[in-house]
Every structure is written in C-alpha cells, then in structure tokens.
PDB file of C-alpha atoms in Angstrom:
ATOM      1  CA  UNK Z   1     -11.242  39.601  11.976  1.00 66.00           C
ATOM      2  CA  UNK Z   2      -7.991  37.295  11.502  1.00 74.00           C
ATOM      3  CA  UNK Z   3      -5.250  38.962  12.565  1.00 81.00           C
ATOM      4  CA  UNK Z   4      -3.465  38.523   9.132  1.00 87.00           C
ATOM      5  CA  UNK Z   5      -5.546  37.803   5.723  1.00 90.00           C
ATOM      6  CA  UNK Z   6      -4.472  36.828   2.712  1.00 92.00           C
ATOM      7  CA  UNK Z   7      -6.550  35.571  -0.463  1.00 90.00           C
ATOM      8  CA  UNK Z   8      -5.824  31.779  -0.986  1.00 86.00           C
ATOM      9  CA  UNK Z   9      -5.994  31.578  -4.287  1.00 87.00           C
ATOM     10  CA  UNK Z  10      -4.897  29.353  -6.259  1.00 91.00           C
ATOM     11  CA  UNK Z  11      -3.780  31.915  -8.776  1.00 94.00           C
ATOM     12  CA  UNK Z  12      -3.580  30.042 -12.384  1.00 96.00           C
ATOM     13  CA  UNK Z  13      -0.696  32.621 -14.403  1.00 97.00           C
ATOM     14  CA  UNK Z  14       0.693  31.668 -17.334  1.00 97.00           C
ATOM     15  CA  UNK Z  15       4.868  31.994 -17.736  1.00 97.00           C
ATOM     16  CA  UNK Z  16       5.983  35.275 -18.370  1.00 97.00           C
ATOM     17  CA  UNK Z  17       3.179  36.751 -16.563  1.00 97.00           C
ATOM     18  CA  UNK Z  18       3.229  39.842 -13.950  1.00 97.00           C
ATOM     19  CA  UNK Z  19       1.045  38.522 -10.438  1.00 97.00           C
ATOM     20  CA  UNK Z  20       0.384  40.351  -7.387  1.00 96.00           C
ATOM     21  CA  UNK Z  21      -0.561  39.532  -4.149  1.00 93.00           C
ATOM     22  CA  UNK Z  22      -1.823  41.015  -1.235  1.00 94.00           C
ATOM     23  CA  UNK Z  23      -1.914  40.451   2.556  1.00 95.00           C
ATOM     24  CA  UNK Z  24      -3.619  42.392   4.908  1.00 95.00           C
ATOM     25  CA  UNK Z  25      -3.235  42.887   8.663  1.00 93.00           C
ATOM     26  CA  UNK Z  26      -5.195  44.304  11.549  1.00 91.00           C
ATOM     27  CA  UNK Z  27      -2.882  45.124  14.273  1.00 84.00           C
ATOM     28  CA  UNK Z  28      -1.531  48.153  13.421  1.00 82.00           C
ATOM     29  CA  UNK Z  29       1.808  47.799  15.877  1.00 82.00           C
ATOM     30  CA  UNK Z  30       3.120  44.916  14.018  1.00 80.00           C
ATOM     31  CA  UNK Z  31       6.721  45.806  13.494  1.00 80.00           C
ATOM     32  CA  UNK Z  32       8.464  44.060  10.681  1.00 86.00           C
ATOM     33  CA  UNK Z  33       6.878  41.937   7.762  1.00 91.00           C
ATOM     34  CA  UNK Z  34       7.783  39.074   5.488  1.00 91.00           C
ATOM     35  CA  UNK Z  35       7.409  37.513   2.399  1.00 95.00           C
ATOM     36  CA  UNK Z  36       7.809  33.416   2.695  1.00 93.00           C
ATOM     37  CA  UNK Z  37       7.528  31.039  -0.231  1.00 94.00           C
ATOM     38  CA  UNK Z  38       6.629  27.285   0.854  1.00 88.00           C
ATOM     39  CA  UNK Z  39       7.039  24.441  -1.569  1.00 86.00           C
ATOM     40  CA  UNK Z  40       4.511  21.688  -0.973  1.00 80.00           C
ATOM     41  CA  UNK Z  41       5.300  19.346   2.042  1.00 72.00           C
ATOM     42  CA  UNK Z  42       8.420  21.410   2.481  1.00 78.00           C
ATOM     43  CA  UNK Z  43       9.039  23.999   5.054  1.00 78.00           C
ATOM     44  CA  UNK Z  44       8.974  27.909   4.146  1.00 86.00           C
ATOM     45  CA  UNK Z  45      11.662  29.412   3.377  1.00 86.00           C
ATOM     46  CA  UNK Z  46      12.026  33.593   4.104  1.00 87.00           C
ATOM     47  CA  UNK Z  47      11.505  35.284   0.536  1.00 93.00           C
ATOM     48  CA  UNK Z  48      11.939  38.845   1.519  1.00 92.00           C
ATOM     49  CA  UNK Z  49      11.372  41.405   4.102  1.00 88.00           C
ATOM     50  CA  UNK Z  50       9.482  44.127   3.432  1.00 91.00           C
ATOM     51  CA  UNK Z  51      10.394  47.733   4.124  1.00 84.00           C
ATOM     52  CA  UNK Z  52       8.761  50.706   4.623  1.00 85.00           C
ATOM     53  CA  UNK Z  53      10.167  52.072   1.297  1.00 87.00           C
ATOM     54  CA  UNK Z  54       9.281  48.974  -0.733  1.00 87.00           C
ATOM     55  CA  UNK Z  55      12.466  46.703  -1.787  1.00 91.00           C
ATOM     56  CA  UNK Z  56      13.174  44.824  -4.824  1.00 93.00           C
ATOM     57  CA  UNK Z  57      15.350  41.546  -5.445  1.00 93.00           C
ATOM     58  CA  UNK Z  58      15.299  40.745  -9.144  1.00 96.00           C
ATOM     59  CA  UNK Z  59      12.138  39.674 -10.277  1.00 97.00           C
ATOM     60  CA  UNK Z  60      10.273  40.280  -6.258  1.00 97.00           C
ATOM     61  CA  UNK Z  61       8.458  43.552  -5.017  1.00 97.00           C
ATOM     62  CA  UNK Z  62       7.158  44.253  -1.820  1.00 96.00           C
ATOM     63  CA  UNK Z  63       6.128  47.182  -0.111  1.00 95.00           C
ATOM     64  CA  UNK Z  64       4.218  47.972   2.674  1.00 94.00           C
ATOM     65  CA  UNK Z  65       1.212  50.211   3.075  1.00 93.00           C
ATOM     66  CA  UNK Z  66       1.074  51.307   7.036  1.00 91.00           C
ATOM     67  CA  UNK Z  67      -1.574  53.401   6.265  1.00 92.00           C
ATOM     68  CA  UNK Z  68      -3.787  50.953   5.262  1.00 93.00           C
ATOM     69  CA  UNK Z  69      -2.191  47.609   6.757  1.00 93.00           C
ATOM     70  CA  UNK Z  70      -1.380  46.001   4.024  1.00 93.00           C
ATOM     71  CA  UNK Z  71       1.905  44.563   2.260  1.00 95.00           C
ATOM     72  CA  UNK Z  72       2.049  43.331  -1.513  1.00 96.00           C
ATOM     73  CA  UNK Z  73       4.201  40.706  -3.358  1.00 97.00           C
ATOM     74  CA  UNK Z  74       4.652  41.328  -7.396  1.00 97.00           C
ATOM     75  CA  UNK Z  75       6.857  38.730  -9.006  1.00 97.00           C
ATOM     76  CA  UNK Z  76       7.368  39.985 -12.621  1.00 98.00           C
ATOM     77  CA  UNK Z  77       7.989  37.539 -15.784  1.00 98.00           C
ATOM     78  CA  UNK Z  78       6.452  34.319 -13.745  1.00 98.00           C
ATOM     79  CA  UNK Z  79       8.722  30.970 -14.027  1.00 97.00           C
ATOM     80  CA  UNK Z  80       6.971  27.567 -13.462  1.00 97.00           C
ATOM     81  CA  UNK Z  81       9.748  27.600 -10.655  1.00 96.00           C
ATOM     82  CA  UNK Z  82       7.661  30.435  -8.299  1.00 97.00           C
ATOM     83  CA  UNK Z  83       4.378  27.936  -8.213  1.00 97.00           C
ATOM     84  CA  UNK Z  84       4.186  27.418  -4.610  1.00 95.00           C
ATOM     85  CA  UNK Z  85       2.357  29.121  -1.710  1.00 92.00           C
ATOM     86  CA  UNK Z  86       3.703  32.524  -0.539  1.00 95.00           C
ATOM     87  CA  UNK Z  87       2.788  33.110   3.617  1.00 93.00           C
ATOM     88  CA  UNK Z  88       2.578  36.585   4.364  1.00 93.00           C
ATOM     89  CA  UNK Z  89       4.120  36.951   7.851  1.00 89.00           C
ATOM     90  CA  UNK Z  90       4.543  39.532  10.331  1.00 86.00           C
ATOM     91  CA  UNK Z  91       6.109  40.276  13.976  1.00 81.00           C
ATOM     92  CA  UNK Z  92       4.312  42.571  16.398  1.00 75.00           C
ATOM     93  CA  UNK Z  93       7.954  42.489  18.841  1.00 67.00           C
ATOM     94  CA  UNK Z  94       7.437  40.344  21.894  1.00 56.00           C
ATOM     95  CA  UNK Z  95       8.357  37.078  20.034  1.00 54.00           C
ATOM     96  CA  UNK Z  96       4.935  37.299  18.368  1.00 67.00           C
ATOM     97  CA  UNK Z  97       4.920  35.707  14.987  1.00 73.00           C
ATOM     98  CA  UNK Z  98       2.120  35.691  12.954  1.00 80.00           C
ATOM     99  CA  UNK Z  99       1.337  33.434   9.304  1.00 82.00           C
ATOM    100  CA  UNK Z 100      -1.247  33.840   7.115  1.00 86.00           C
ATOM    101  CA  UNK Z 101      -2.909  31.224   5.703  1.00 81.00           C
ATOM    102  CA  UNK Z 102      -0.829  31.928   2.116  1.00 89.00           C
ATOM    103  CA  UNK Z 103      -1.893  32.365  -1.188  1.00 93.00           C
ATOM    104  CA  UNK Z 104      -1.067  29.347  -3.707  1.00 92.00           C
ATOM    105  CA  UNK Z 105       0.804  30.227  -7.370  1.00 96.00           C
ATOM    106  CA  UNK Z 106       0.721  27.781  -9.853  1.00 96.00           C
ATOM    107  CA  UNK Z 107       2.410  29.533 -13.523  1.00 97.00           C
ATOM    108  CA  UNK Z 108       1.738  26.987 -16.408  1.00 96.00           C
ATOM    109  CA  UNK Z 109       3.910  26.905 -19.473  1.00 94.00           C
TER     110      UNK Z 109
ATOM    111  CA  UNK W   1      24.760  31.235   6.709  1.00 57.00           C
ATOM    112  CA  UNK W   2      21.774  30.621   8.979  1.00 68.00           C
ATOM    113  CA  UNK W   3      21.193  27.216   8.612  1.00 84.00           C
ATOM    114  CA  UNK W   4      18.585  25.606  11.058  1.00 88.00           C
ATOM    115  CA  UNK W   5      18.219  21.207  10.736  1.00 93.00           C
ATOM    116  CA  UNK W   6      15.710  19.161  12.021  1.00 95.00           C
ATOM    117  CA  UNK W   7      16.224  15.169  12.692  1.00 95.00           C
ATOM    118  CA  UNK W   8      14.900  13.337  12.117  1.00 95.00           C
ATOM    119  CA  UNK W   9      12.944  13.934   8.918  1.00 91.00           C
ATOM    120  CA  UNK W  10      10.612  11.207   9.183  1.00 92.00           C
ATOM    121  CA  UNK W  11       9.037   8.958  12.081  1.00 94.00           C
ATOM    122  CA  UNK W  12       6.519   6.333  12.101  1.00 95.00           C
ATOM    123  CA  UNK W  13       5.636   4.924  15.767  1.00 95.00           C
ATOM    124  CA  UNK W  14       2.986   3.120  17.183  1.00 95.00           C
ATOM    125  CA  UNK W  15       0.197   4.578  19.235  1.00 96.00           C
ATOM    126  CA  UNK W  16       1.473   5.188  23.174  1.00 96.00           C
ATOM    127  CA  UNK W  17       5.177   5.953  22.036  1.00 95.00           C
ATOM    128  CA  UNK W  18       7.083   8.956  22.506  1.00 96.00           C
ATOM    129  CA  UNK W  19       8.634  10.711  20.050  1.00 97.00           C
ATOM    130  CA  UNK W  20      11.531  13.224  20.073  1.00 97.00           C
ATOM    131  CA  UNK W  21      12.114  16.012  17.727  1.00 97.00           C
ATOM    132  CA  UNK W  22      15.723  17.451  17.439  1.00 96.00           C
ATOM    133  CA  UNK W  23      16.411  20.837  16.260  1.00 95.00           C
ATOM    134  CA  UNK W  24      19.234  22.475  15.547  1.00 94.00           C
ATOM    135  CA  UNK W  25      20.733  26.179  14.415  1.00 91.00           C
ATOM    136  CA  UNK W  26      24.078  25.267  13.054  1.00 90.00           C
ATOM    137  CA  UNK W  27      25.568  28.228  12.194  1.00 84.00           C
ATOM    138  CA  UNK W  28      24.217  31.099  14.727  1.00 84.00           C
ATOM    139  CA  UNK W  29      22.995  31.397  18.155  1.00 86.00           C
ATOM    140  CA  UNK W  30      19.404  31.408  18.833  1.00 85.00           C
ATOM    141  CA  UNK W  31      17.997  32.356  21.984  1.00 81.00           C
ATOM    142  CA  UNK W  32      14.973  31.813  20.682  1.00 86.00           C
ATOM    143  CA  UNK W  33      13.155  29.053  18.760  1.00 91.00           C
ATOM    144  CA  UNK W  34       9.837  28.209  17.588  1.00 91.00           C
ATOM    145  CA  UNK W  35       7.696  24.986  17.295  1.00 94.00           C
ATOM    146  CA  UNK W  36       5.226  24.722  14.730  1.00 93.00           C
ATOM    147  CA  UNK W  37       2.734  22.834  13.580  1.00 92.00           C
ATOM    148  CA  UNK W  38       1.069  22.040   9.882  1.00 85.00           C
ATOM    149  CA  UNK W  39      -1.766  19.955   8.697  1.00 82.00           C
ATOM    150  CA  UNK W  40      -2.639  19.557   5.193  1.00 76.00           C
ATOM    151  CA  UNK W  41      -3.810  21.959   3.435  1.00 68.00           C
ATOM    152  CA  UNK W  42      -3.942  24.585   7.191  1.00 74.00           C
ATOM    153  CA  UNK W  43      -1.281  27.303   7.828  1.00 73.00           C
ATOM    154  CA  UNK W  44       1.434  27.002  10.368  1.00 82.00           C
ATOM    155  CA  UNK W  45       0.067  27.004  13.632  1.00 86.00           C
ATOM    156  CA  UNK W  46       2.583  28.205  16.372  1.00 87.00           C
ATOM    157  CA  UNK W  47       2.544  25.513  19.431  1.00 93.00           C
ATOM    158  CA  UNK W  48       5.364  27.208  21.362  1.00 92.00           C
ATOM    159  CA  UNK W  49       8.239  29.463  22.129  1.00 90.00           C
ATOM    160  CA  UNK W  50      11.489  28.156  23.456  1.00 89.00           C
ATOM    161  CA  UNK W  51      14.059  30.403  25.215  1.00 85.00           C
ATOM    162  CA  UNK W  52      17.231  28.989  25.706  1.00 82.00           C
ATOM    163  CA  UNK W  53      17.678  28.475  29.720  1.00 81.00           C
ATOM    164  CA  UNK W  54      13.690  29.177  30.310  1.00 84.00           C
ATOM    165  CA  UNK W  55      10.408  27.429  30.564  1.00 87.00           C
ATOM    166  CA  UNK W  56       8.743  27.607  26.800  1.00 91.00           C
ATOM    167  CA  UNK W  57       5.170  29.413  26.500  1.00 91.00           C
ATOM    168  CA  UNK W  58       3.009  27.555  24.807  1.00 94.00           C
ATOM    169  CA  UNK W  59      -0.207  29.002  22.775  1.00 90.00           C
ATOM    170  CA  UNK W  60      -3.864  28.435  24.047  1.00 90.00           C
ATOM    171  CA  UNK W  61      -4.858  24.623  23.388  1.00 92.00           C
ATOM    172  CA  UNK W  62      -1.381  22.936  23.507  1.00 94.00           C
ATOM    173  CA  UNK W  63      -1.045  20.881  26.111  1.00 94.00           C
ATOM    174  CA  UNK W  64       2.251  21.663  27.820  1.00 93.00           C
ATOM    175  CA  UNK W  65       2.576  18.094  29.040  1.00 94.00           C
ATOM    176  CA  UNK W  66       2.211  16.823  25.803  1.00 96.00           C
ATOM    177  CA  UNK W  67       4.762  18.393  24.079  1.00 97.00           C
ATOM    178  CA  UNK W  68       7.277  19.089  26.066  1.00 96.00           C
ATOM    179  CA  UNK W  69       9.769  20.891  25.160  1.00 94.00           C
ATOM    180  CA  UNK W  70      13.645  21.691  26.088  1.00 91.00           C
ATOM    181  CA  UNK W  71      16.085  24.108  25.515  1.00 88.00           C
ATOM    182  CA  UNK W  72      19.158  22.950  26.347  1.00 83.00           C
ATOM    183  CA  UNK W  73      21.859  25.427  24.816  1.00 88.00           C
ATOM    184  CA  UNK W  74      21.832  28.391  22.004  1.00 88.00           C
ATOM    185  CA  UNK W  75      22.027  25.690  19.101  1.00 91.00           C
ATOM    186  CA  UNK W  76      19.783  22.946  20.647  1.00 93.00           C
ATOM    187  CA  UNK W  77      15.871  22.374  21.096  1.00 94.00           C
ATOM    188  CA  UNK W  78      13.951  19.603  21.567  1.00 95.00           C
ATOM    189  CA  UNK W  79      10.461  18.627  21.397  1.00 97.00           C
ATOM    190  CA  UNK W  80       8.826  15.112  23.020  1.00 97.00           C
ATOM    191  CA  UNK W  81       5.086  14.022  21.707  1.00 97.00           C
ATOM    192  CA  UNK W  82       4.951  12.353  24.471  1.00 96.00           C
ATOM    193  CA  UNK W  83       2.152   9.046  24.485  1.00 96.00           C
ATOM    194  CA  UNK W  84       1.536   9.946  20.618  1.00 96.00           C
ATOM    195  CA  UNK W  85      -1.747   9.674  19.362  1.00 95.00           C
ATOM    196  CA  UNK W  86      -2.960   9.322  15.615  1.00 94.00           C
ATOM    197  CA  UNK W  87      -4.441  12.544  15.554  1.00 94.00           C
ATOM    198  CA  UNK W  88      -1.041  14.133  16.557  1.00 95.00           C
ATOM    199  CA  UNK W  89       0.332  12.607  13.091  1.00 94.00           C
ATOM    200  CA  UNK W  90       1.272  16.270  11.442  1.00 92.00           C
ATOM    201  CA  UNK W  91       4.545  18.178   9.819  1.00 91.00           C
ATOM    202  CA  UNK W  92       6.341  19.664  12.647  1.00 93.00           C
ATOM    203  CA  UNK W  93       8.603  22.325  11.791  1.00 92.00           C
ATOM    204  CA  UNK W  94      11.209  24.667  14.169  1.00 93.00           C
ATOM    205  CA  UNK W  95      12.398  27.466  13.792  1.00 90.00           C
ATOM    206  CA  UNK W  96      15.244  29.768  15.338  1.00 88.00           C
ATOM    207  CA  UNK W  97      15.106  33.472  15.159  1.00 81.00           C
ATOM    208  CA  UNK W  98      18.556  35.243  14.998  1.00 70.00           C
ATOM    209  CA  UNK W  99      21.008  34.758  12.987  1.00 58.00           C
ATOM    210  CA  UNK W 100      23.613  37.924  11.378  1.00 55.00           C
ATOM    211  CA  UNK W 101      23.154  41.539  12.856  1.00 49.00           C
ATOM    212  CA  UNK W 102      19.781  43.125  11.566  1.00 46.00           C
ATOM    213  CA  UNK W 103      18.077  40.172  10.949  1.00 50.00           C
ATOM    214  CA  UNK W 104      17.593  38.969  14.568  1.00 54.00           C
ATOM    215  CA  UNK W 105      13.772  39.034  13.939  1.00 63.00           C
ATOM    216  CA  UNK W 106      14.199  36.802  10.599  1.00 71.00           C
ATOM    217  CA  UNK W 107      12.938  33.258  11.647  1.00 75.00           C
ATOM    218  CA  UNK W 108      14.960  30.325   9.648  1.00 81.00           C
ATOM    219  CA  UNK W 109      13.072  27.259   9.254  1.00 85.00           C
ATOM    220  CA  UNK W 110      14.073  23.433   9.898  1.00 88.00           C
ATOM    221  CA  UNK W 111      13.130  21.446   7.004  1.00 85.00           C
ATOM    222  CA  UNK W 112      10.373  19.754   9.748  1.00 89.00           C
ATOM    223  CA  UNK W 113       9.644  16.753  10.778  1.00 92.00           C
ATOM    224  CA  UNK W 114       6.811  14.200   9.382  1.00 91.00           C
ATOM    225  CA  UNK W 115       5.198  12.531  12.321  1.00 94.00           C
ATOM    226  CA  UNK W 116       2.676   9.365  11.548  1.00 94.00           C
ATOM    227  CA  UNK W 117       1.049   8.067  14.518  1.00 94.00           C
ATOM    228  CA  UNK W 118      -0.024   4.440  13.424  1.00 95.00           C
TER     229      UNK W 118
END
C-alpha cells in the first residue's frame, strides 16, 4: 500500500461548482499535513495546512480524519483559476516528507 | 516572506557535462533543504536531504556520486549532475523547510530547474 493515495483524477467541474478531494494515508504517526496546488511545469506551491479541527481560508476546506487517515480538500464556487493539480502531502517528523501523486482539477466555463 | 529561488531556470548541456543547480532561501534560514525530482506526468520524487554543515542523505536509488550535493551556509544549497546523461533530463526543484515560528515544518519551493541532457 503507497504510503499516501490520492485519486488522480482529472476532475472535469464546471465554474461555480463545489469539488472535493480526498487523500488517504497509511502511517498513522504522520504528524502534520498539507494541501499543495501545482500549476503545470511549475513548482507547488503550499495551499494550506490542515489541522486537526479542520481550517478554512475563503473558498478552501480541509480537515483531517486521524481516525481513519485521511485529509479532504473542498474548494467551494470553482474558478477556472483552481484547475491545476492539488498534492496531498504529509510529514511523519524526522525530515520525512511525503507527496502524493495529486489529483488534477480542470473547472470549465 | 519565505521566498526560496532557484538559478538557473533553464539548462541545456551536452551529454558528459556537469551541471550545477543553485538554490537559495532568501528571506529565512533553512537548516534544512530538499532536492526533488519530477518527470512528466510522475509526482515529486525526493532525491535528498541537505543539512546545512552535514553530509546530505540521499533516498534508495540515487546515486550519491551523481548528484552531489552541498550545503554551504543557512541560505545556500547546491546540487552537481555530475557527467549528465539524457535520461537525467527532468524538472528539479528545492526546497527549504523553515521559515517564521510555527511553520518550521512548511517546505517552500524553488520555482525548479529544467534540465535537458542533449
């Protein structure tokens, strides 16, 4: 099982439209967890963290589910500005970073 | 704040050559940074670990005398593709963990590197 799992998509939303993703993890020490959004042939840039009691920046929710490993992105009234692919990423302490594979957004007008 | 650059954006050398790969946190201190590695269409894929002052750990399958990497100060890393090869032709990226207090574990990215290998 891949240490972190996320479903590649591509998810096809139209503008205006609510989208949620998921990312799943198997080691349950991981520590801290992120949200990064990479443009195509452009480096990723840090989104959010996520928090134990879920945090919200404008149109961006994430929360994490300890219980079952998991932590969700929902980015509410899509703009054609959020296609890109969002990494889920996470740091079990020790300098251990780990990427998913990310999950690829592409909002049409 | 916590601005990381890379230079040089872009490189096209021959097969045999060595290239160098600059990068830079401008605006913090990072003891630690991070070389990465994309190809189309694939994640990230983590090469190595650079400590300011220490020897870098490198992940299982990168050759250490490949890529060699320095550390020099808090703001400086380097990385050397040393003899390049066509297949090593890939988006490097860096990054440096640290940055304001509470966000030490927050990596900021370089904007990478494009490496062709003719």
């Amino acid at each position: 099982r891949k240490e972190v799992e996320q479903d590649p998509g591509p998810f096809n939303v139209p503008e205006g439209a609510t989208v949620a993703f998921n990312c799943t993890y198997s080691n349950s020490a991981s520590q801290s967890f992120f949200w990064y959004r990479q443009d195509c042939r452009k480096e990723p840039k840090l989104l959010m963290s996520v928090y134990s009691s879920g945090n919200e920046d404008g149109r961006f929710t994430a929360q994490l589910n300890r219980a079952s490993q998991y932590i969700s992105l929902l980015i509410r009234d899509s703009k054609l500005s959020d296609s890109a692919t969002y990494l889920c990423v996470l740091n079990t302490g020790g300098f251990k970073t780990i990427f998913g594979a990310g999950t690829r957004l592409f909002v049409k007008a | 704040g916590a601005v990381v650059s890379q230079h040089p954006s872009w490189v096209i050398c021959k097969s045999g050559t060595s290239v160098k790969i600059e990068c830079r946190s401008l605006d913090f201190q990072a003891t630690t940074m991070f070389w990465y590695r994309q190809f189309p269409k694939q994640s990230l894929m983590l090469m190595a670990t650079s400590n300011e002052g220490s020897k870098a750990t490198y992940e299982q399958g990168v050759e250490k005398d490949k890529f060699l990497i320095n550390h020099a100060s808090l703001t400086l890393s380097t990385l050397t593709v040393t003899s390049a090869h066509p297949e090593d032709s890939s988006f490097y990226i860096c990054s440096a963990e640290g940055g304001e207090a509470g966000r030490r574990e927050t990596q900021y990215f370089g904007p990478g590197t494009r490496l062709l290998v003719l």
